[in-house]
PDB file of C-alpha atoms in Angstrom:
ATOM      1  CA  UNK A 715       6.515  14.595  16.632  1.00  0.00           C
ATOM      2  CA  UNK A 716       4.028  11.833  17.239  1.00  0.00           C
ATOM      3  CA  UNK A 717       4.363  12.425  20.973  1.00  0.00           C
ATOM      4  CA  UNK A 718       0.636  11.956  21.291  1.00  0.00           C
ATOM      5  CA  UNK A 719       0.778   8.301  20.258  1.00  0.00           C
ATOM      6  CA  UNK A 720      -0.804   5.748  22.573  1.00  0.00           C
ATOM      7  CA  UNK A 721       1.604   3.263  24.230  1.00  0.00           C
ATOM      8  CA  UNK A 722       0.642   0.495  21.816  1.00  0.00           C
ATOM      9  CA  UNK A 723       1.065   2.834  18.836  1.00  0.00           C
ATOM     10  CA  UNK A 724       4.553   3.749  20.011  1.00  0.00           C
ATOM     11  CA  UNK A 725       5.498   0.086  20.024  1.00  0.00           C
ATOM     12  CA  UNK A 726       3.945  -0.302  16.565  1.00  0.00           C
ATOM     13  CA  UNK A 727       6.038   2.549  15.212  1.00  0.00           C
ATOM     14  CA  UNK A 728       9.246   0.996  16.497  1.00  0.00           C
ATOM     15  CA  UNK A 729       8.217  -2.391  15.104  1.00  0.00           C
ATOM     16  CA  UNK A 730       7.460  -0.864  11.696  1.00  0.00           C
ATOM     17  CA  UNK A 731      10.889   0.748  11.652  1.00  0.00           C
ATOM     18  CA  UNK A 732      12.606  -2.488  12.535  1.00  0.00           C
ATOM     19  CA  UNK A 733      10.701  -4.447   9.903  1.00  0.00           C
ATOM     20  CA  UNK A 734      12.196  -2.175   7.239  1.00  0.00           C
ATOM     21  CA  UNK A 735      15.650  -3.442   8.149  1.00  0.00           C
ATOM     22  CA  UNK A 736      14.358  -6.952   7.293  1.00  0.00           C
ATOM     23  CA  UNK A 737      13.125  -5.541   3.978  1.00  0.00           C
ATOM     24  CA  UNK A 738       9.536  -5.878   5.157  1.00  0.00           C
ATOM     25  CA  UNK A 739       6.937  -3.155   4.791  1.00  0.00           C
ATOM     26  CA  UNK A 740       3.981  -2.884   7.146  1.00  0.00           C
ATOM     27  CA  UNK A 741       0.614  -1.380   7.865  1.00  0.00           C
ATOM     28  CA  UNK A 742      -1.194  -0.844  11.149  1.00  0.00           C
ATOM     29  CA  UNK A 743      -4.730  -1.708  12.244  1.00  0.00           C
ATOM     30  CA  UNK A 744      -5.276  -4.152   9.427  1.00  0.00           C
ATOM     31  CA  UNK A 745      -8.572  -6.053   9.250  1.00  0.00           C
ATOM     32  CA  UNK A 746      -8.008  -9.562   7.836  1.00  0.00           C
ATOM     33  CA  UNK A 747     -11.663 -10.452   8.265  1.00  0.00           C
ATOM     34  CA  UNK A 748     -14.700  -8.997   9.948  1.00  0.00           C
ATOM     35  CA  UNK A 749     -14.271  -8.646  13.698  1.00  0.00           C
ATOM     36  CA  UNK A 750     -10.480  -8.975  13.731  1.00  0.00           C
ATOM     37  CA  UNK A 751      -7.959  -6.152  13.631  1.00  0.00           C
ATOM     38  CA  UNK A 752      -4.246  -6.744  13.927  1.00  0.00           C
ATOM     39  CA  UNK A 753      -1.883  -4.082  15.270  1.00  0.00           C
ATOM     40  CA  UNK A 754       0.832  -4.545  12.640  1.00  0.00           C
ATOM     41  CA  UNK A 755       0.843  -6.626   9.469  1.00  0.00           C
ATOM     42  CA  UNK A 756       4.264  -7.000   7.886  1.00  0.00           C
ATOM     43  CA  UNK A 757       4.765  -7.985   4.251  1.00  0.00           C
ATOM     44  CA  UNK A 758       8.072  -9.440   3.117  1.00  0.00           C
ATOM     45  CA  UNK A 759       9.738  -9.358  -0.298  1.00  0.00           C
ATOM     46  CA  UNK A 760       8.442 -12.839  -1.174  1.00  0.00           C
ATOM     47  CA  UNK A 761       4.943 -12.193   0.115  1.00  0.00           C
ATOM     48  CA  UNK A 762       5.662 -13.376   3.660  1.00  0.00           C
ATOM     49  CA  UNK A 763       3.006 -12.179   6.110  1.00  0.00           C
ATOM     50  CA  UNK A 764       3.798 -11.545   9.757  1.00  0.00           C
ATOM     51  CA  UNK A 765       1.314 -10.399  12.389  1.00  0.00           C
ATOM     52  CA  UNK A 766       2.672  -8.434  15.335  1.00  0.00           C
ATOM     53  CA  UNK A 767       0.437  -7.651  18.306  1.00  0.00           C
ATOM     54  CA  UNK A 768       1.675  -4.808  20.478  1.00  0.00           C
ATOM     55  CA  UNK A 769       1.013  -5.077  24.207  1.00  0.00           C
ATOM     56  CA  UNK A 770       1.791  -2.139  26.414  1.00  0.00           C
ATOM     57  CA  UNK A 771       0.996  -3.803  29.749  1.00  0.00           C
ATOM     58  CA  UNK A 772       0.047  -7.027  31.479  1.00  0.00           C
ATOM     59  CA  UNK A 773      -3.590  -5.926  31.536  1.00  0.00           C
ATOM     60  CA  UNK A 774      -3.487  -5.165  27.824  1.00  0.00           C
ATOM     61  CA  UNK A 775      -2.295  -8.713  27.139  1.00  0.00           C
ATOM     62  CA  UNK A 776      -4.617 -10.428  29.565  1.00  0.00           C
ATOM     63  CA  UNK A 777      -7.692  -8.714  28.172  1.00  0.00           C
ATOM     64  CA  UNK A 778      -6.942  -9.953  24.641  1.00  0.00           C
ATOM     65  CA  UNK A 779      -9.112 -12.958  23.914  1.00  0.00           C
ATOM     66  CA  UNK A 780      -8.850 -12.745  20.136  1.00  0.00           C
ATOM     67  CA  UNK A 781      -5.198 -13.321  19.394  1.00  0.00           C
ATOM     68  CA  UNK A 782      -5.499 -17.009  18.528  1.00  0.00           C
ATOM     69  CA  UNK A 783      -7.835 -15.972  15.751  1.00  0.00           C
ATOM     70  CA  UNK A 784      -4.965 -14.088  14.111  1.00  0.00           C
ATOM     71  CA  UNK A 785      -2.779 -17.163  13.650  1.00  0.00           C
ATOM     72  CA  UNK A 786      -4.571 -18.377  10.557  1.00  0.00           C
ATOM     73  CA  UNK A 787      -3.919 -15.053   8.780  1.00  0.00           C
ATOM     74  CA  UNK A 788      -0.124 -15.039   8.896  1.00  0.00           C
ATOM     75  CA  UNK A 789       2.996 -17.132   8.388  1.00  0.00           C
ATOM     76  CA  UNK A 790       4.511 -16.011  11.678  1.00  0.00           C
ATOM     77  CA  UNK A 791       2.966 -14.452  14.786  1.00  0.00           C
ATOM     78  CA  UNK A 792       4.794 -12.151  17.222  1.00  0.00           C
ATOM     79  CA  UNK A 793       4.161 -10.211  20.380  1.00  0.00           C
ATOM     80  CA  UNK A 794       5.817  -6.814  20.672  1.00  0.00           C
ATOM     81  CA  UNK A 795       6.292  -5.481  24.203  1.00  0.00           C
ATOM     82  CA  UNK A 796       8.503  -2.971  25.943  1.00  0.00           C
ATOM     83  CA  UNK A 797      11.547  -3.868  27.966  1.00  0.00           C
ATOM     84  CA  UNK A 798       9.642  -3.894  31.273  1.00  0.00           C
ATOM     85  CA  UNK A 799       6.913  -6.298  30.182  1.00  0.00           C
ATOM     86  CA  UNK A 800       6.775  -9.641  32.073  1.00  0.00           C
ATOM     87  CA  UNK A 801       7.541 -11.773  29.009  1.00  0.00           C
ATOM     88  CA  UNK A 802       7.032 -15.032  30.931  1.00  0.00           C
ATOM     89  CA  UNK A 803       3.308 -14.400  30.486  1.00  0.00           C
ATOM     90  CA  UNK A 804       3.584 -14.783  26.729  1.00  0.00           C
ATOM     91  CA  UNK A 805       3.118 -18.118  24.940  1.00  0.00           C
ATOM     92  CA  UNK A 806       6.543 -19.643  24.298  1.00  0.00           C
ATOM     93  CA  UNK A 807       5.659 -20.680  20.740  1.00  0.00           C
ATOM     94  CA  UNK A 808       4.899 -17.094  19.638  1.00  0.00           C
ATOM     95  CA  UNK A 809       7.555 -14.763  18.342  1.00  0.00           C
ATOM     96  CA  UNK A 810       8.852 -12.056  20.664  1.00  0.00           C
ATOM     97  CA  UNK A 811       9.910  -8.507  19.807  1.00  0.00           C
ATOM     98  CA  UNK A 812      11.169  -5.941  22.286  1.00  0.00           C
ATOM     99  CA  UNK A 813      10.242  -2.480  21.086  1.00  0.00           C
ATOM    100  CA  UNK A 814      10.056   1.186  21.927  1.00  0.00           C
ATOM    101  CA  UNK A 815       9.001   4.232  19.883  1.00  0.00           C
ATOM    102  CA  UNK A 816      12.267   4.349  17.995  1.00  0.00           C
ATOM    103  CA  UNK A 817      13.015   0.795  17.060  1.00  0.00           C
ATOM    104  CA  UNK A 818      12.775  -2.863  17.971  1.00  0.00           C
ATOM    105  CA  UNK A 819      14.609  -6.169  17.989  1.00  0.00           C
ATOM    106  CA  UNK A 820      13.341  -9.650  17.250  1.00  0.00           C
ATOM    107  CA  UNK A 821      14.228 -11.706  20.317  1.00  0.00           C
ATOM    108  CA  UNK A 822      12.541 -14.953  19.328  1.00  0.00           C
ATOM    109  CA  UNK A 823      11.681 -15.969  15.753  1.00  0.00           C
ATOM    110  CA  UNK A 824       8.649 -18.250  15.751  1.00  0.00           C
ATOM    111  CA  UNK A 825       8.206 -21.256  13.513  1.00  0.00           C
ATOM    112  CA  UNK A 826       6.625 -20.573  10.174  1.00  0.00           C
ATOM    113  CA  UNK A 827       3.118 -21.881   9.446  1.00  0.00           C
ATOM    114  CA  UNK A 828       2.801 -21.105   5.767  1.00  0.00           C
ATOM    115  CA  UNK A 829      -0.444 -19.697   4.506  1.00  0.00           C
ATOM    116  CA  UNK A 830      -2.182 -21.441   1.639  1.00  0.00           C
ATOM    117  CA  UNK A 831      -1.416 -19.683  -1.663  1.00  0.00           C
ATOM    118  CA  UNK A 832      -5.023 -18.583  -2.207  1.00  0.00           C
ATOM    119  CA  UNK A 833      -5.192 -16.910   1.197  1.00  0.00           C
ATOM    120  CA  UNK A 834      -1.803 -15.258   0.718  1.00  0.00           C
ATOM    121  CA  UNK A 835      -2.994 -13.817  -2.584  1.00  0.00           C
ATOM    122  CA  UNK A 836      -6.088 -12.323  -0.961  1.00  0.00           C
ATOM    123  CA  UNK A 837      -4.054 -10.949   1.943  1.00  0.00           C
ATOM    124  CA  UNK A 838      -1.461  -9.244  -0.280  1.00  0.00           C
ATOM    125  CA  UNK A 839      -4.271  -7.670  -2.296  1.00  0.00           C
ATOM    126  CA  UNK A 840      -5.936  -6.460   0.927  1.00  0.00           C
ATOM    127  CA  UNK A 841      -2.628  -5.152   2.247  1.00  0.00           C
ATOM    128  CA  UNK A 842      -2.126  -3.169  -0.969  1.00  0.00           C
ATOM    129  CA  UNK A 843      -5.630  -1.734  -0.765  1.00  0.00           C
ATOM    130  CA  UNK A 844      -5.289  -0.807   2.905  1.00  0.00           C
ATOM    131  CA  UNK A 845      -1.925   0.913   2.410  1.00  0.00           C
ATOM    132  CA  UNK A 846      -3.045   2.833  -0.684  1.00  0.00           C
ATOM    133  CA  UNK A 847      -6.243   4.055   1.002  1.00  0.00           C
ATOM    134  CA  UNK A 848      -4.366   5.322   4.038  1.00  0.00           C
ATOM    135  CA  UNK A 849      -1.755   6.945   1.825  1.00  0.00           C
ATOM    136  CA  UNK A 850      -4.385   8.745  -0.230  1.00  0.00           C
ATOM    137  CA  UNK A 851      -6.172   9.905   2.932  1.00  0.00           C
ATOM    138  CA  UNK A 852      -2.944  11.560   4.119  1.00  0.00           C
ATOM    139  CA  UNK A 853      -1.964  13.015   0.748  1.00  0.00           C
ATOM    140  CA  UNK A 854      -5.403  14.212  -0.263  1.00  0.00           C
ATOM    141  CA  UNK A 855      -7.434  14.845   2.889  1.00  0.00           C
ATOM    142  CA  UNK A 856      -9.906  16.994   0.968  1.00  0.00           C
ATOM    143  CA  UNK A 857     -11.364  14.131  -1.059  1.00  0.00           C
ATOM    144  CA  UNK A 858     -15.161  14.519  -0.904  1.00  0.00           C
ATOM    145  CA  UNK A 859     -16.970  11.695   0.916  1.00  0.00           C
ATOM    146  CA  UNK A 860     -19.269  11.121  -2.056  1.00  0.00           C
ATOM    147  CA  UNK A 861     -16.250  10.042  -4.117  1.00  0.00           C
ATOM    148  CA  UNK A 862     -15.549   7.200  -1.688  1.00  0.00           C
ATOM    149  CA  UNK A 863     -17.459   3.986  -2.269  1.00  0.00           C
TER     150      UNK A 863
ATOM    151  CA  UNK B 752      -3.819  22.843   0.045  1.00  0.00           C
ATOM    152  CA  UNK B 753      -1.657  21.140  -2.533  1.00  0.00           C
ATOM    153  CA  UNK B 754      -1.709  24.330  -4.551  1.00  0.00           C
ATOM    154  CA  UNK B 755       1.946  23.768  -5.341  1.00  0.00           C
ATOM    155  CA  UNK B 756       1.289  20.606  -7.345  1.00  0.00           C
ATOM    156  CA  UNK B 757       2.668  20.473 -10.882  1.00  0.00           C
ATOM    157  CA  UNK B 758       0.084  20.324 -13.686  1.00  0.00           C
ATOM    158  CA  UNK B 759       0.587  16.583 -14.174  1.00  0.00           C
ATOM    159  CA  UNK B 760       0.266  15.971 -10.435  1.00  0.00           C
ATOM    160  CA  UNK B 761      -3.016  17.869 -10.355  1.00  0.00           C
ATOM    161  CA  UNK B 762      -4.382  15.568 -13.040  1.00  0.00           C
ATOM    162  CA  UNK B 763      -3.059  12.560 -11.089  1.00  0.00           C
ATOM    163  CA  UNK B 764      -4.876  13.688  -7.948  1.00  0.00           C
ATOM    164  CA  UNK B 765      -8.167  13.989  -9.794  1.00  0.00           C
ATOM    165  CA  UNK B 766      -7.628  10.605 -11.427  1.00  0.00           C
ATOM    166  CA  UNK B 767      -6.873   8.993  -8.066  1.00  0.00           C
ATOM    167  CA  UNK B 768     -10.086  10.433  -6.647  1.00  0.00           C
ATOM    168  CA  UNK B 769     -12.127   9.160  -9.550  1.00  0.00           C
ATOM    169  CA  UNK B 770     -10.608   5.679  -9.343  1.00  0.00           C
ATOM    170  CA  UNK B 771     -11.956   5.372  -5.799  1.00  0.00           C
ATOM    171  CA  UNK B 772     -15.478   5.640  -7.162  1.00  0.00           C
ATOM    172  CA  UNK B 773     -14.673   2.530  -9.259  1.00  0.00           C
ATOM    173  CA  UNK B 774     -13.468   0.862  -6.057  1.00  0.00           C
ATOM    174  CA  UNK B 775      -9.868   1.091  -7.296  1.00  0.00           C
ATOM    175  CA  UNK B 776      -6.990   2.300  -5.172  1.00  0.00           C
ATOM    176  CA  UNK B 777      -3.918   3.870  -6.709  1.00  0.00           C
ATOM    177  CA  UNK B 778      -0.342   5.000  -6.250  1.00  0.00           C
ATOM    178  CA  UNK B 779       1.674   7.580  -8.145  1.00  0.00           C
ATOM    179  CA  UNK B 780       5.134   7.396  -9.690  1.00  0.00           C
ATOM    180  CA  UNK B 781       5.247   3.634  -9.657  1.00  0.00           C
ATOM    181  CA  UNK B 782       8.277   1.856 -11.132  1.00  0.00           C
ATOM    182  CA  UNK B 783       7.219  -1.437 -12.766  1.00  0.00           C
ATOM    183  CA  UNK B 784      10.760  -2.152 -13.899  1.00  0.00           C
ATOM    184  CA  UNK B 785      14.028  -0.310 -14.102  1.00  0.00           C
ATOM    185  CA  UNK B 786      13.848   2.748 -16.340  1.00  0.00           C
ATOM    186  CA  UNK B 787      10.057   3.018 -16.395  1.00  0.00           C
ATOM    187  CA  UNK B 788       7.882   5.102 -14.103  1.00  0.00           C
ATOM    188  CA  UNK B 789       4.146   5.389 -14.533  1.00  0.00           C
ATOM    189  CA  UNK B 790       2.197   8.409 -13.329  1.00  0.00           C
ATOM    190  CA  UNK B 791      -0.696   6.488 -11.778  1.00  0.00           C
ATOM    191  CA  UNK B 792      -1.125   2.754 -11.204  1.00  0.00           C
ATOM    192  CA  UNK B 793      -4.643   1.734 -10.243  1.00  0.00           C
ATOM    193  CA  UNK B 794      -5.448  -1.552  -8.503  1.00  0.00           C
ATOM    194  CA  UNK B 795      -8.954  -2.956  -8.658  1.00  0.00           C
ATOM    195  CA  UNK B 796     -10.776  -5.233  -6.214  1.00  0.00           C
ATOM    196  CA  UNK B 797      -9.958  -8.326  -8.282  1.00  0.00           C
ATOM    197  CA  UNK B 798      -6.338  -7.371  -8.867  1.00  0.00           C
ATOM    198  CA  UNK B 799      -6.998  -5.437 -12.077  1.00  0.00           C
ATOM    199  CA  UNK B 800      -4.104  -3.135 -12.963  1.00  0.00           C
ATOM    200  CA  UNK B 801      -4.611   0.082 -14.882  1.00  0.00           C
ATOM    201  CA  UNK B 802      -1.890   2.491 -15.929  1.00  0.00           C
ATOM    202  CA  UNK B 803      -2.836   6.140 -16.373  1.00  0.00           C
ATOM    203  CA  UNK B 804      -0.364   8.580 -17.879  1.00  0.00           C
ATOM    204  CA  UNK B 805      -1.157  12.237 -17.158  1.00  0.00           C
ATOM    205  CA  UNK B 806      -0.329  14.725 -19.891  1.00  0.00           C
ATOM    206  CA  UNK B 807      -0.644  18.410 -19.146  1.00  0.00           C
ATOM    207  CA  UNK B 808       0.125  19.690 -22.643  1.00  0.00           C
ATOM    208  CA  UNK B 809       0.757  18.735 -26.244  1.00  0.00           C
ATOM    209  CA  UNK B 810       4.523  19.074 -25.662  1.00  0.00           C
ATOM    210  CA  UNK B 811       4.323  16.837 -22.611  1.00  0.00           C
ATOM    211  CA  UNK B 812       2.669  14.134 -24.724  1.00  0.00           C
ATOM    212  CA  UNK B 813       4.906  14.528 -27.753  1.00  0.00           C
ATOM    213  CA  UNK B 814       8.088  14.250 -25.699  1.00  0.00           C
ATOM    214  CA  UNK B 815       7.003  10.903 -24.220  1.00  0.00           C
ATOM    215  CA  UNK B 816       8.773   8.119 -26.069  1.00  0.00           C
ATOM    216  CA  UNK B 817       8.327   5.480 -23.366  1.00  0.00           C
ATOM    217  CA  UNK B 818       4.606   4.997 -23.138  1.00  0.00           C
ATOM    218  CA  UNK B 819       4.405   1.870 -25.291  1.00  0.00           C
ATOM    219  CA  UNK B 820       6.710   0.237 -22.787  1.00  0.00           C
ATOM    220  CA  UNK B 821       3.988   0.592 -20.139  1.00  0.00           C
ATOM    221  CA  UNK B 822       1.448  -1.515 -22.006  1.00  0.00           C
ATOM    222  CA  UNK B 823       2.905  -4.838 -20.934  1.00  0.00           C
ATOM    223  CA  UNK B 824       2.564  -3.882 -17.248  1.00  0.00           C
ATOM    224  CA  UNK B 825      -1.188  -3.333 -17.119  1.00  0.00           C
ATOM    225  CA  UNK B 826      -4.562  -4.713 -18.159  1.00  0.00           C
ATOM    226  CA  UNK B 827      -5.750  -1.349 -19.452  1.00  0.00           C
ATOM    227  CA  UNK B 828      -3.879   1.792 -20.461  1.00  0.00           C
ATOM    228  CA  UNK B 829      -5.294   5.334 -20.282  1.00  0.00           C
ATOM    229  CA  UNK B 830      -4.266   8.891 -20.969  1.00  0.00           C
ATOM    230  CA  UNK B 831      -5.481  11.552 -18.554  1.00  0.00           C
ATOM    231  CA  UNK B 832      -5.617  15.090 -19.906  1.00  0.00           C
ATOM    232  CA  UNK B 833      -7.408  18.305 -19.085  1.00  0.00           C
ATOM    233  CA  UNK B 834     -10.430  19.577 -20.945  1.00  0.00           C
ATOM    234  CA  UNK B 835      -8.372  21.783 -23.271  1.00  0.00           C
ATOM    235  CA  UNK B 836      -6.008  19.080 -24.463  1.00  0.00           C
ATOM    236  CA  UNK B 837      -6.160  18.252 -28.228  1.00  0.00           C
ATOM    237  CA  UNK B 838      -7.343  14.677 -27.727  1.00  0.00           C
ATOM    238  CA  UNK B 839      -7.133  13.901 -31.455  1.00  0.00           C
ATOM    239  CA  UNK B 840      -3.377  13.527 -30.882  1.00  0.00           C
ATOM    240  CA  UNK B 841      -3.896  10.511 -28.626  1.00  0.00           C
ATOM    241  CA  UNK B 842      -3.928   6.932 -29.947  1.00  0.00           C
ATOM    242  CA  UNK B 843      -7.525   5.854 -30.467  1.00  0.00           C
ATOM    243  CA  UNK B 844      -6.962   2.427 -28.905  1.00  0.00           C
ATOM    244  CA  UNK B 845      -5.855   3.882 -25.556  1.00  0.00           C
ATOM    245  CA  UNK B 846      -8.266   4.781 -22.809  1.00  0.00           C
ATOM    246  CA  UNK B 847      -9.116   8.440 -22.284  1.00  0.00           C
ATOM    247  CA  UNK B 848      -9.785  10.254 -19.030  1.00  0.00           C
ATOM    248  CA  UNK B 849     -10.590  13.952 -18.715  1.00  0.00           C
ATOM    249  CA  UNK B 850      -9.325  15.226 -15.380  1.00  0.00           C
ATOM    250  CA  UNK B 851      -8.663  18.251 -13.232  1.00  0.00           C
ATOM    251  CA  UNK B 852      -7.377  18.600  -9.666  1.00  0.00           C
ATOM    252  CA  UNK B 853     -10.690  17.672  -8.140  1.00  0.00           C
ATOM    253  CA  UNK B 854     -11.903  14.723 -10.117  1.00  0.00           C
ATOM    254  CA  UNK B 855     -12.047  12.968 -13.446  1.00  0.00           C
ATOM    255  CA  UNK B 856     -14.233  11.019 -15.815  1.00  0.00           C
ATOM    256  CA  UNK B 857     -13.446   8.028 -17.977  1.00  0.00           C
ATOM    257  CA  UNK B 858     -14.418   9.061 -21.510  1.00  0.00           C
ATOM    258  CA  UNK B 859     -13.183   5.972 -23.342  1.00  0.00           C
ATOM    259  CA  UNK B 860     -12.635   2.554 -21.757  1.00  0.00           C
ATOM    260  CA  UNK B 861      -9.899   0.687 -23.599  1.00  0.00           C
ATOM    261  CA  UNK B 862      -9.935  -3.017 -24.365  1.00  0.00           C
ATOM    262  CA  UNK B 863      -8.468  -5.239 -21.702  1.00  0.00           C
ATOM    263  CA  UNK B 864      -5.193  -7.055 -22.377  1.00  0.00           C
ATOM    264  CA  UNK B 865      -4.981  -9.322 -19.364  1.00  0.00           C
ATOM    265  CA  UNK B 866      -1.654  -9.703 -17.642  1.00  0.00           C
ATOM    266  CA  UNK B 867      -0.306 -13.194 -17.114  1.00  0.00           C
ATOM    267  CA  UNK B 868      -1.015 -14.400 -13.556  1.00  0.00           C
ATOM    268  CA  UNK B 869       2.665 -14.494 -12.566  1.00  0.00           C
ATOM    269  CA  UNK B 870       3.217 -10.895 -13.613  1.00  0.00           C
ATOM    270  CA  UNK B 871       0.027  -9.748 -11.893  1.00  0.00           C
ATOM    271  CA  UNK B 872       1.187 -11.390  -8.674  1.00  0.00           C
ATOM    272  CA  UNK B 873       4.522  -9.573  -8.818  1.00  0.00           C
ATOM    273  CA  UNK B 874       2.831  -6.277  -9.637  1.00  0.00           C
ATOM    274  CA  UNK B 875       0.343  -6.487  -6.751  1.00  0.00           C
ATOM    275  CA  UNK B 876       3.213  -7.276  -4.375  1.00  0.00           C
ATOM    276  CA  UNK B 877       5.168  -4.286  -5.714  1.00  0.00           C
ATOM    277  CA  UNK B 878       2.116  -2.050  -5.461  1.00  0.00           C
ATOM    278  CA  UNK B 879       1.688  -3.062  -1.814  1.00  0.00           C
ATOM    279  CA  UNK B 880       5.346  -2.376  -1.070  1.00  0.00           C
ATOM    280  CA  UNK B 881       5.304   0.984  -2.823  1.00  0.00           C
ATOM    281  CA  UNK B 882       2.151   2.158  -1.032  1.00  0.00           C
ATOM    282  CA  UNK B 883       3.326   1.004   2.397  1.00  0.00           C
ATOM    283  CA  UNK B 884       6.726   2.682   2.010  1.00  0.00           C
ATOM    284  CA  UNK B 885       5.164   5.984   1.012  1.00  0.00           C
ATOM    285  CA  UNK B 886       2.662   5.725   3.850  1.00  0.00           C
ATOM    286  CA  UNK B 887       5.374   5.081   6.423  1.00  0.00           C
ATOM    287  CA  UNK B 888       7.455   7.980   5.068  1.00  0.00           C
ATOM    288  CA  UNK B 889       4.510  10.321   5.674  1.00  0.00           C
ATOM    289  CA  UNK B 890       3.525   8.902   9.064  1.00  0.00           C
ATOM    290  CA  UNK B 891       7.030   8.543  10.449  1.00  0.00           C
ATOM    291  CA  UNK B 892       9.270  11.067   8.699  1.00  0.00           C
ATOM    292  CA  UNK B 893      11.873  10.743  11.436  1.00  0.00           C
ATOM    293  CA  UNK B 894      12.878   7.183  10.583  1.00  0.00           C
ATOM    294  CA  UNK B 895      16.698   7.097  10.577  1.00  0.00           C
ATOM    295  CA  UNK B 896      18.235   6.366   7.158  1.00  0.00           C
ATOM    296  CA  UNK B 897      20.301   3.502   8.584  1.00  0.00           C
ATOM    297  CA  UNK B 898      17.067   1.627   9.338  1.00  0.00           C
ATOM    298  CA  UNK B 899      16.166   1.651   5.656  1.00  0.00           C
ATOM    299  CA  UNK B 900      17.644  -1.126   3.542  1.00  0.00           C
TER     300      UNK B 900
END
C-alpha cells in the first residue's frame, strides 16, 4: 500500500510514525500562513510544535528558498532525509532526522525557540482544523461541494 | 458507500456535513474525560466547542443517563435526531438539530455557556490530537503497534 507515494511523502510517512513514539501527532502539507506550506507539522502533548521538512535529494534541498520562513512557526525545526543524503549540506543548528517509508530516528535535537503563547494558540487551532478537514474528506468523500464553505 | 453505518452514525455524518457550512470542523466519538464519549464535537473558527448527541430513537434517548455530564465540556449542547423523532421528549433548553445521512439543519440554537479559557485550551489540544490520530490511522493503516505509545 502507498507504494505510489513520492520520495518526500515516503519520508513524511516514516517521520509521522516516529513522532507517535514521542507521543506527538502530526499532519502533512500544513499551511501556517499564506505562501508557506510545511511538509510535516508535529504537535506534542503540551502543545509543542515541530516543523519537519523532508528532502529527498540534494537538488530538493538546494531549491528550497523558503525554509527560513518556517522557523517562526515552530518551537523546533528539523530536516528529514534518507540515509544516503549528504547531511553536511544541512545547517548545523537545525534538527536532523534520518527517515525511510517505515520509520525514522531523531539524530540531532535542535534547540527550542518557544513560540509566543498567542501564536501557539492559533497554530493548535489551525492544526485541529486541518486534521479534522482531512479526516472528514477521507471518511465522507461524497460531501457535496456546496456544503463546504 | 457507508451504507453500513449505524443509525446514530448516519445522523453524525449529516451533522458533520452541516457543521462545515457554519465553518466548523468536527470529530466523532470524542472522549473529553474518562468515562464520557460524545457523538460529535464541533470546533468553530474562534475555538467554539459544540457537543452534538445523536439519538436514533426514543429508547436511545431514554437510556442515556450521561448527557448532563457533557454540558461542562462545551459552549453549546445539541441533540440531533431524525425527522420522525418525538422532539417533545427533549429538554427545551438544549439545541435541536434535525438530521439524516446527507445533511442537517439547526432548528433551535441553545444559549451559550462559555467554557473557561483553560478548559477550552485543553479541549482544542485534545481535539487536534484525536483528529490527527484518526487521520493517520486511515492514511497509514500499516503502522506497527509497537510504534504507538
